[in-house]
Amino acid sequence: TVKQMPPCHEHTYNQRRYMRAELGALWKATSDEEIGMDSVIHSDETFTPNLNIFQDILHRDTFVKNFLEQVFQLKPNLSLRSTFLAQFLLVLHRKALTLIKYIEDDTQKGKKPFKSLRSLKTDLDLAAEGDLYIIMALAEKIKPGLHSFIFGRPFHTSMQERDVLMTF
């Protein structure tokens, strides 16, 4: 099973909720005085963070599945495993660079809109959704904004969502 972490803004929100609950509990435990209503930190007192921060992936992928099957066939404590991992990461990086070049050629370096995700998946052998997401994540890291260019602009970017949540 492959798992992923939730978006950054969810971490920030949960961290703030947890810290407020901790501060409230510490205040009550160490303070002899009554807490005034103007200094109360309003939070869910029963909130405890979910320590299992990874979420199950609902889409199928072949890259990670095949890699895990192959790496566990190797004997443990061999430097061969680390070499195998390095080669796997290199293959993913090259696929991401290929994806970037494919999109640049298809759109004449951004002058035309991106036409077909279906043809991209077929041409680059990224039929499995998980494989596409893995390569897109690496491509986005290399060339920020690529995801928005292909899939359209989201209503809020992750940073905007974080800023909105910080105001609470």
mmCIF file with all atom_site columns, C-alpha atoms in Angstrom:
data_model
loop_
_atom_site.group_PDB
_atom_site.id
_atom_site.type_symbol
_atom_site.label_atom_id
_atom_site.label_alt_id
_atom_site.label_comp_id
_atom_site.label_asym_id
_atom_site.label_entity_id
_atom_site.label_seq_id
_atom_site.pdbx_PDB_ins_code
_atom_site.Cartn_x
_atom_site.Cartn_y
_atom_site.Cartn_z
_atom_site.occupancy
_atom_site.B_iso_or_equiv
_atom_site.pdbx_formal_charge
_atom_site.auth_seq_id
_atom_site.auth_comp_id
_atom_site.auth_asym_id
_atom_site.auth_atom_id
_atom_site.pdbx_PDB_model_num
ATOM 1   C CA . THR A 1 1   ? 0.000   0.000  0.000   1.00 0.00 ? 1   THR A CA 1
ATOM 2   C CA . VAL A 1 2   ? 1.305   3.416  -0.938  1.00 0.00 ? 2   VAL A CA 1
ATOM 3   C CA . LYS A 1 3   ? 0.514   6.322  1.360   1.00 0.00 ? 3   LYS A CA 1
ATOM 4   C CA . GLN A 1 4   ? 0.910   10.064 1.091   1.00 0.00 ? 4   GLN A CA 1
ATOM 5   C CA . MET A 1 5   ? 0.786   13.004 3.447   1.00 0.00 ? 5   MET A CA 1
ATOM 6   C CA . PRO A 1 6   ? -2.079  15.496 3.365   1.00 0.00 ? 6   PRO A CA 1
ATOM 7   C CA . PRO A 1 7   ? -1.487  19.031 2.031   1.00 0.00 ? 7   PRO A CA 1
ATOM 8   C CA . CYS A 1 8   ? 0.639   21.502 3.986   1.00 0.00 ? 8   CYS A CA 1
ATOM 9   C CA . HIS A 1 9   ? -2.307  23.647 5.082   1.00 0.00 ? 9   HIS A CA 1
ATOM 10  C CA . GLU A 1 10  ? -3.882  20.675 6.881   1.00 0.00 ? 10  GLU A CA 1
ATOM 11  C CA . HIS A 1 11  ? -0.671  20.159 8.864   1.00 0.00 ? 11  HIS A CA 1
ATOM 12  C CA . THR A 1 12  ? -0.627  23.828 9.837   1.00 0.00 ? 12  THR A CA 1
ATOM 13  C CA . TYR A 1 13  ? -4.280  23.776 10.900  1.00 0.00 ? 13  TYR A CA 1
ATOM 14  C CA . ASN A 1 14  ? -3.883  20.611 12.992  1.00 0.00 ? 14  ASN A CA 1
ATOM 15  C CA . GLN A 1 15  ? -0.663  21.880 14.551  1.00 0.00 ? 15  GLN A CA 1
ATOM 16  C CA . ARG A 1 16  ? -2.358  25.096 15.668  1.00 0.00 ? 16  ARG A CA 1
ATOM 17  C CA . ARG A 1 17  ? -5.350  23.193 17.103  1.00 0.00 ? 17  ARG A CA 1
ATOM 18  C CA . TYR A 1 18  ? -3.058  20.876 19.014  1.00 0.00 ? 18  TYR A CA 1
ATOM 19  C CA . MET A 1 19  ? -0.880  23.710 20.353  1.00 0.00 ? 19  MET A CA 1
ATOM 20  C CA . ARG A 1 20  ? -3.951  25.637 21.536  1.00 0.00 ? 20  ARG A CA 1
ATOM 21  C CA . ALA A 1 21  ? -5.256  22.555 23.342  1.00 0.00 ? 21  ALA A CA 1
ATOM 22  C CA . GLU A 1 22  ? -1.828  22.017 24.941  1.00 0.00 ? 22  GLU A CA 1
ATOM 23  C CA . LEU A 1 23  ? -1.575  25.662 26.039  1.00 0.00 ? 23  LEU A CA 1
ATOM 24  C CA . GLY A 1 24  ? -5.062  25.529 27.536  1.00 0.00 ? 24  GLY A CA 1
ATOM 25  C CA . ALA A 1 25  ? -4.240  22.352 29.453  1.00 0.00 ? 25  ALA A CA 1
ATOM 26  C CA . LEU A 1 26  ? -0.951  23.802 30.730  1.00 0.00 ? 26  LEU A CA 1
ATOM 27  C CA . TRP A 1 27  ? -2.657  27.020 31.789  1.00 0.00 ? 27  TRP A CA 1
ATOM 28  C CA . LYS A 1 28  ? -5.283  25.127 33.760  1.00 0.00 ? 28  LYS A CA 1
ATOM 29  C CA . ALA A 1 29  ? -2.695  22.830 35.363  1.00 0.00 ? 29  ALA A CA 1
ATOM 30  C CA . THR A 1 30  ? -0.254  25.534 36.487  1.00 0.00 ? 30  THR A CA 1
ATOM 31  C CA . SER A 1 31  ? -2.493  28.477 37.227  1.00 0.00 ? 31  SER A CA 1
ATOM 32  C CA . ASP A 1 32  ? -4.131  28.990 40.606  1.00 0.00 ? 32  ASP A CA 1
ATOM 33  C CA . GLU A 1 33  ? -6.113  31.955 39.394  1.00 0.00 ? 33  GLU A CA 1
ATOM 34  C CA . GLU A 1 34  ? -9.371  31.775 37.536  1.00 0.00 ? 34  GLU A CA 1
ATOM 35  C CA . ILE A 1 35  ? -9.062  32.218 33.782  1.00 0.00 ? 35  ILE A CA 1
ATOM 36  C CA . GLY A 1 36  ? -10.820 35.339 32.515  1.00 0.00 ? 36  GLY A CA 1
ATOM 37  C CA . MET A 1 37  ? -13.129 35.081 29.532  1.00 0.00 ? 37  MET A CA 1
ATOM 38  C CA . ASP A 1 38  ? -11.015 37.545 27.551  1.00 0.00 ? 38  ASP A CA 1
ATOM 39  C CA . SER A 1 39  ? -7.923  35.333 27.809  1.00 0.00 ? 39  SER A CA 1
ATOM 40  C CA . VAL A 1 40  ? -9.567  32.002 27.065  1.00 0.00 ? 40  VAL A CA 1
ATOM 41  C CA . ILE A 1 41  ? -8.135  30.142 24.122  1.00 0.00 ? 41  ILE A CA 1
ATOM 42  C CA . HIS A 1 42  ? -11.150 28.732 22.364  1.00 0.00 ? 42  HIS A CA 1
ATOM 43  C CA . SER A 1 43  ? -10.328 25.250 21.187  1.00 0.00 ? 43  SER A CA 1
ATOM 44  C CA . ASP A 1 44  ? -11.679 21.774 21.173  1.00 0.00 ? 44  ASP A CA 1
ATOM 45  C CA . GLU A 1 45  ? -10.446 20.424 24.484  1.00 0.00 ? 45  GLU A CA 1
ATOM 46  C CA . THR A 1 46  ? -10.822 16.846 23.356  1.00 0.00 ? 46  THR A CA 1
ATOM 47  C CA . PHE A 1 47  ? -8.662  17.379 20.278  1.00 0.00 ? 47  PHE A CA 1
ATOM 48  C CA . THR A 1 48  ? -5.744  15.017 19.961  1.00 0.00 ? 48  THR A CA 1
ATOM 49  C CA . PRO A 1 49  ? -3.868  14.891 16.696  1.00 0.00 ? 49  PRO A CA 1
ATOM 50  C CA . ASN A 1 50  ? -3.965  11.836 14.520  1.00 0.00 ? 50  ASN A CA 1
ATOM 51  C CA . LEU A 1 51  ? -0.422  10.539 14.762  1.00 0.00 ? 51  LEU A CA 1
ATOM 52  C CA . ASN A 1 52  ? -0.880  8.513  11.597  1.00 0.00 ? 52  ASN A CA 1
ATOM 53  C CA . ILE A 1 53  ? -0.414  11.429 9.210   1.00 0.00 ? 53  ILE A CA 1
ATOM 54  C CA . PHE A 1 54  ? -0.261  9.296  6.087   1.00 0.00 ? 54  PHE A CA 1
ATOM 55  C CA . GLN A 1 55  ? -3.386  8.661  4.049   1.00 0.00 ? 55  GLN A CA 1
ATOM 56  C CA . ASP A 1 56  ? -4.061  5.677  1.810   1.00 0.00 ? 56  ASP A CA 1
ATOM 57  C CA . ILE A 1 57  ? -3.786  6.309  -1.895  1.00 0.00 ? 57  ILE A CA 1
ATOM 58  C CA . LEU A 1 58  ? -6.925  5.336  -3.764  1.00 0.00 ? 58  LEU A CA 1
ATOM 59  C CA . HIS A 1 59  ? -5.401  5.206  -7.232  1.00 0.00 ? 59  HIS A CA 1
ATOM 60  C CA . ARG A 1 60  ? -3.280  2.483  -8.750  1.00 0.00 ? 60  ARG A CA 1
ATOM 61  C CA . ASP A 1 61  ? 0.403   2.901  -9.549  1.00 0.00 ? 61  ASP A CA 1
ATOM 62  C CA . THR A 1 62  ? 3.060   0.609  -10.970 1.00 0.00 ? 62  THR A CA 1
ATOM 63  C CA . PHE A 1 63  ? 6.355   2.422  -10.347 1.00 0.00 ? 63  PHE A CA 1
ATOM 64  C CA . VAL A 1 64  ? 6.368   2.124  -6.573  1.00 0.00 ? 64  VAL A CA 1
ATOM 65  C CA . LYS A 1 65  ? 4.762   -1.318 -6.527  1.00 0.00 ? 65  LYS A CA 1
ATOM 66  C CA . ASN A 1 66  ? 7.353   -2.750 -8.903  1.00 0.00 ? 66  ASN A CA 1
ATOM 67  C CA . PHE A 1 67  ? 10.195  -0.992 -7.087  1.00 0.00 ? 67  PHE A CA 1
ATOM 68  C CA . LEU A 1 68  ? 9.141   -2.390 -3.712  1.00 0.00 ? 68  LEU A CA 1
ATOM 69  C CA . GLU A 1 69  ? 8.763   -5.902 -5.109  1.00 0.00 ? 69  GLU A CA 1
ATOM 70  C CA . GLN A 1 70  ? 12.230  -5.745 -6.638  1.00 0.00 ? 70  GLN A CA 1
ATOM 71  C CA . VAL A 1 71  ? 14.030  -4.104 -3.726  1.00 0.00 ? 71  VAL A CA 1
ATOM 72  C CA . PHE A 1 72  ? 12.740  -6.643 -1.226  1.00 0.00 ? 72  PHE A CA 1
ATOM 73  C CA . GLN A 1 73  ? 14.090  -9.451 -3.390  1.00 0.00 ? 73  GLN A CA 1
ATOM 74  C CA . LEU A 1 74  ? 17.586  -8.119 -2.684  1.00 0.00 ? 74  LEU A CA 1
ATOM 75  C CA . LYS A 1 75  ? 19.348  -9.237 0.467   1.00 0.00 ? 75  LYS A CA 1
ATOM 76  C CA . PRO A 1 76  ? 19.258  -6.717 3.337   1.00 0.00 ? 76  PRO A CA 1
ATOM 77  C CA . ASN A 1 77  ? 22.392  -4.851 4.425   1.00 0.00 ? 77  ASN A CA 1
ATOM 78  C CA . LEU A 1 78  ? 23.802  -4.777 0.931   1.00 0.00 ? 78  LEU A CA 1
ATOM 79  C CA . SER A 1 79  ? 25.014  -1.587 -0.667  1.00 0.00 ? 79  SER A CA 1
ATOM 80  C CA . LEU A 1 80  ? 23.199  -2.916 -3.714  1.00 0.00 ? 80  LEU A CA 1
ATOM 81  C CA . ARG A 1 81  ? 19.887  -1.749 -2.212  1.00 0.00 ? 81  ARG A CA 1
ATOM 82  C CA . SER A 1 82  ? 21.062  1.846  -1.959  1.00 0.00 ? 82  SER A CA 1
ATOM 83  C CA . THR A 1 83  ? 22.409  1.680  -5.515  1.00 0.00 ? 83  THR A CA 1
ATOM 84  C CA . PHE A 1 84  ? 19.092  0.241  -6.680  1.00 0.00 ? 84  PHE A CA 1
ATOM 85  C CA . LEU A 1 85  ? 17.231  3.084  -4.940  1.00 0.00 ? 85  LEU A CA 1
ATOM 86  C CA . ALA A 1 86  ? 19.531  5.677  -6.520  1.00 0.00 ? 86  ALA A CA 1
ATOM 87  C CA . GLN A 1 87  ? 18.879  4.205  -9.974  1.00 0.00 ? 87  GLN A CA 1
ATOM 88  C CA . PHE A 1 88  ? 15.121  4.187  -9.356  1.00 0.00 ? 88  PHE A CA 1
ATOM 89  C CA . LEU A 1 89  ? 15.190  7.860  -8.368  1.00 0.00 ? 89  LEU A CA 1
ATOM 90  C CA . LEU A 1 90  ? 17.287  8.636  -11.438 1.00 0.00 ? 90  LEU A CA 1
ATOM 91  C CA . VAL A 1 91  ? 14.707  6.932  -13.679 1.00 0.00 ? 91  VAL A CA 1
ATOM 92  C CA . LEU A 1 92  ? 11.904  8.946  -12.053 1.00 0.00 ? 92  LEU A CA 1
ATOM 93  C CA . HIS A 1 93  ? 13.899  12.162 -12.502 1.00 0.00 ? 93  HIS A CA 1
ATOM 94  C CA . ARG A 1 94  ? 14.492  11.406 -16.173 1.00 0.00 ? 94  ARG A CA 1
ATOM 95  C CA . LYS A 1 95  ? 10.810  10.634 -16.701 1.00 0.00 ? 95  LYS A CA 1
ATOM 96  C CA . ALA A 1 96  ? 9.966   13.994 -15.102 1.00 0.00 ? 96  ALA A CA 1
ATOM 97  C CA . LEU A 1 97  ? 12.397  15.772 -17.428 1.00 0.00 ? 97  LEU A CA 1
ATOM 98  C CA . THR A 1 98  ? 10.852  13.915 -20.374 1.00 0.00 ? 98  THR A CA 1
ATOM 99  C CA . LEU A 1 99  ? 7.392   15.042 -19.263 1.00 0.00 ? 99  LEU A CA 1
ATOM 100 C CA . ILE A 1 100 ? 8.562   18.663 -19.055 1.00 0.00 ? 100 ILE A CA 1
ATOM 101 C CA . LYS A 1 101 ? 10.135  18.500 -22.522 1.00 0.00 ? 101 LYS A CA 1
ATOM 102 C CA . TYR A 1 102 ? 6.999   16.836 -23.946 1.00 0.00 ? 102 TYR A CA 1
ATOM 103 C CA . ILE A 1 103 ? 4.795   19.631 -22.603 1.00 0.00 ? 103 ILE A CA 1
ATOM 104 C CA . GLU A 1 104 ? 7.192   22.342 -23.781 1.00 0.00 ? 104 GLU A CA 1
ATOM 105 C CA . ASP A 1 105 ? 7.226   20.879 -27.290 1.00 0.00 ? 105 ASP A CA 1
ATOM 106 C CA . ASP A 1 106 ? 3.461   20.341 -27.367 1.00 0.00 ? 106 ASP A CA 1
ATOM 107 C CA . THR A 1 107 ? 2.704   23.893 -26.223 1.00 0.00 ? 107 THR A CA 1
ATOM 108 C CA . GLN A 1 108 ? 5.616   25.632 -27.977 1.00 0.00 ? 108 GLN A CA 1
ATOM 109 C CA . LYS A 1 109 ? 7.087   26.547 -24.581 1.00 0.00 ? 109 LYS A CA 1
ATOM 110 C CA . GLY A 1 110 ? 3.776   27.772 -23.187 1.00 0.00 ? 110 GLY A CA 1
ATOM 111 C CA . LYS A 1 111 ? 2.609   29.830 -26.155 1.00 0.00 ? 111 LYS A CA 1
ATOM 112 C CA . LYS A 1 112 ? -0.278  27.456 -26.869 1.00 0.00 ? 112 LYS A CA 1
ATOM 113 C CA . PRO A 1 113 ? -2.587  25.786 -24.353 1.00 0.00 ? 113 PRO A CA 1
ATOM 114 C CA . PHE A 1 114 ? -1.961  22.167 -23.448 1.00 0.00 ? 114 PHE A CA 1
ATOM 115 C CA . LYS A 1 115 ? -4.196  19.949 -25.573 1.00 0.00 ? 115 LYS A CA 1
ATOM 116 C CA . SER A 1 116 ? -4.510  16.393 -24.422 1.00 0.00 ? 116 SER A CA 1
ATOM 117 C CA . LEU A 1 117 ? -3.674  14.708 -21.169 1.00 0.00 ? 117 LEU A CA 1
ATOM 118 C CA . ARG A 1 118 ? -4.774  11.414 -22.708 1.00 0.00 ? 118 ARG A CA 1
ATOM 119 C CA . SER A 1 119 ? -2.109  11.580 -25.432 1.00 0.00 ? 119 SER A CA 1
ATOM 120 C CA . LEU A 1 120 ? 0.527   12.549 -22.847 1.00 0.00 ? 120 LEU A CA 1
ATOM 121 C CA . LYS A 1 121 ? -0.369  9.500  -20.742 1.00 0.00 ? 121 LYS A CA 1
ATOM 122 C CA . THR A 1 122 ? -0.242  7.233  -23.785 1.00 0.00 ? 122 THR A CA 1
ATOM 123 C CA . ASP A 1 123 ? 2.956   8.656  -25.286 1.00 0.00 ? 123 ASP A CA 1
ATOM 124 C CA . LEU A 1 124 ? 4.892   8.621  -21.996 1.00 0.00 ? 124 LEU A CA 1
ATOM 125 C CA . ASP A 1 125 ? 3.409   5.320  -20.749 1.00 0.00 ? 125 ASP A CA 1
ATOM 126 C CA . LEU A 1 126 ? 1.812   6.929  -17.689 1.00 0.00 ? 126 LEU A CA 1
ATOM 127 C CA . ALA A 1 127 ? -1.560  5.200  -17.945 1.00 0.00 ? 127 ALA A CA 1
ATOM 128 C CA . ALA A 1 128 ? -1.771  4.477  -14.204 1.00 0.00 ? 128 ALA A CA 1
ATOM 129 C CA . GLU A 1 129 ? -2.963  7.535  -12.251 1.00 0.00 ? 129 GLU A CA 1
ATOM 130 C CA . GLY A 1 130 ? -0.404  6.990  -9.500  1.00 0.00 ? 130 GLY A CA 1
ATOM 131 C CA . ASP A 1 131 ? 2.455   6.928  -11.985 1.00 0.00 ? 131 ASP A CA 1
ATOM 132 C CA . LEU A 1 132 ? 1.278   10.196 -13.515 1.00 0.00 ? 132 LEU A CA 1
ATOM 133 C CA . TYR A 1 133 ? 1.006   11.826 -10.075 1.00 0.00 ? 133 TYR A CA 1
ATOM 134 C CA . ILE A 1 134 ? 4.504   10.696 -9.074  1.00 0.00 ? 134 ILE A CA 1
ATOM 135 C CA . ILE A 1 135 ? 6.087   12.032 -12.249 1.00 0.00 ? 135 ILE A CA 1
ATOM 136 C CA . MET A 1 136 ? 4.008   15.241 -12.103 1.00 0.00 ? 136 MET A CA 1
ATOM 137 C CA . ALA A 1 137 ? 5.185   15.847 -8.520  1.00 0.00 ? 137 ALA A CA 1
ATOM 138 C CA . LEU A 1 138 ? 8.818   15.544 -9.564  1.00 0.00 ? 138 LEU A CA 1
ATOM 139 C CA . ALA A 1 139 ? 8.242   17.666 -12.670 1.00 0.00 ? 139 ALA A CA 1
ATOM 140 C CA . GLU A 1 140 ? 6.549   20.344 -10.543 1.00 0.00 ? 140 GLU A CA 1
ATOM 141 C CA . LYS A 1 141 ? 9.570   20.352 -8.247  1.00 0.00 ? 141 LYS A CA 1
ATOM 142 C CA . ILE A 1 142 ? 11.881  20.885 -11.226 1.00 0.00 ? 142 ILE A CA 1
ATOM 143 C CA . LYS A 1 143 ? 9.635   23.406 -12.998 1.00 0.00 ? 143 LYS A CA 1
ATOM 144 C CA . PRO A 1 144 ? 7.192   25.083 -10.588 1.00 0.00 ? 144 PRO A CA 1
ATOM 145 C CA . GLY A 1 145 ? 3.832   26.001 -12.090 1.00 0.00 ? 145 GLY A CA 1
ATOM 146 C CA . LEU A 1 146 ? 3.726   23.066 -14.492 1.00 0.00 ? 146 LEU A CA 1
ATOM 147 C CA . HIS A 1 147 ? 0.814   21.408 -12.692 1.00 0.00 ? 147 HIS A CA 1
ATOM 148 C CA . SER A 1 148 ? -1.274  24.592 -12.868 1.00 0.00 ? 148 SER A CA 1
ATOM 149 C CA . PHE A 1 149 ? -0.418  24.981 -16.542 1.00 0.00 ? 149 PHE A CA 1
ATOM 150 C CA . ILE A 1 150 ? -1.656  21.474 -17.366 1.00 0.00 ? 150 ILE A CA 1
ATOM 151 C CA . PHE A 1 151 ? -4.625  21.131 -15.033 1.00 0.00 ? 151 PHE A CA 1
ATOM 152 C CA . GLY A 1 152 ? -5.653  24.789 -14.841 1.00 0.00 ? 152 GLY A CA 1
ATOM 153 C CA . ARG A 1 153 ? -5.286  27.266 -12.034 1.00 0.00 ? 153 ARG A CA 1
ATOM 154 C CA . PRO A 1 154 ? -6.751  26.160 -8.708  1.00 0.00 ? 154 PRO A CA 1
ATOM 155 C CA . PHE A 1 155 ? -8.988  28.583 -6.823  1.00 0.00 ? 155 PHE A CA 1
ATOM 156 C CA . HIS A 1 156 ? -6.529  28.797 -3.944  1.00 0.00 ? 156 HIS A CA 1
ATOM 157 C CA . THR A 1 157 ? -2.919  27.811 -4.038  1.00 0.00 ? 157 THR A CA 1
ATOM 158 C CA . SER A 1 158 ? -1.497  25.943 -1.097  1.00 0.00 ? 158 SER A CA 1
ATOM 159 C CA . MET A 1 159 ? 0.225   29.100 0.169   1.00 0.00 ? 159 MET A CA 1
ATOM 160 C CA . GLN A 1 160 ? -3.001  31.103 -0.054  1.00 0.00 ? 160 GLN A CA 1
ATOM 161 C CA . GLU A 1 161 ? -4.833  28.376 1.865   1.00 0.00 ? 161 GLU A CA 1
ATOM 162 C CA . ARG A 1 162 ? -2.119  28.456 4.504   1.00 0.00 ? 162 ARG A CA 1
ATOM 163 C CA . ASP A 1 163 ? -2.415  32.231 4.822   1.00 0.00 ? 163 ASP A CA 1
ATOM 164 C CA . VAL A 1 164 ? -6.193  31.990 5.190   1.00 0.00 ? 164 VAL A CA 1
ATOM 165 C CA . LEU A 1 165 ? -5.864  29.327 7.884   1.00 0.00 ? 165 LEU A CA 1
ATOM 166 C CA . MET A 1 166 ? -3.228  31.384 9.735   1.00 0.00 ? 166 MET A CA 1
ATOM 167 C CA . THR A 1 167 ? -5.810  34.108 10.301  1.00 0.00 ? 167 THR A CA 1
ATOM 168 C CA . PHE A 1 168 ? -7.984  31.803 12.439  1.00 0.00 ? 168 PHE A CA 1
#
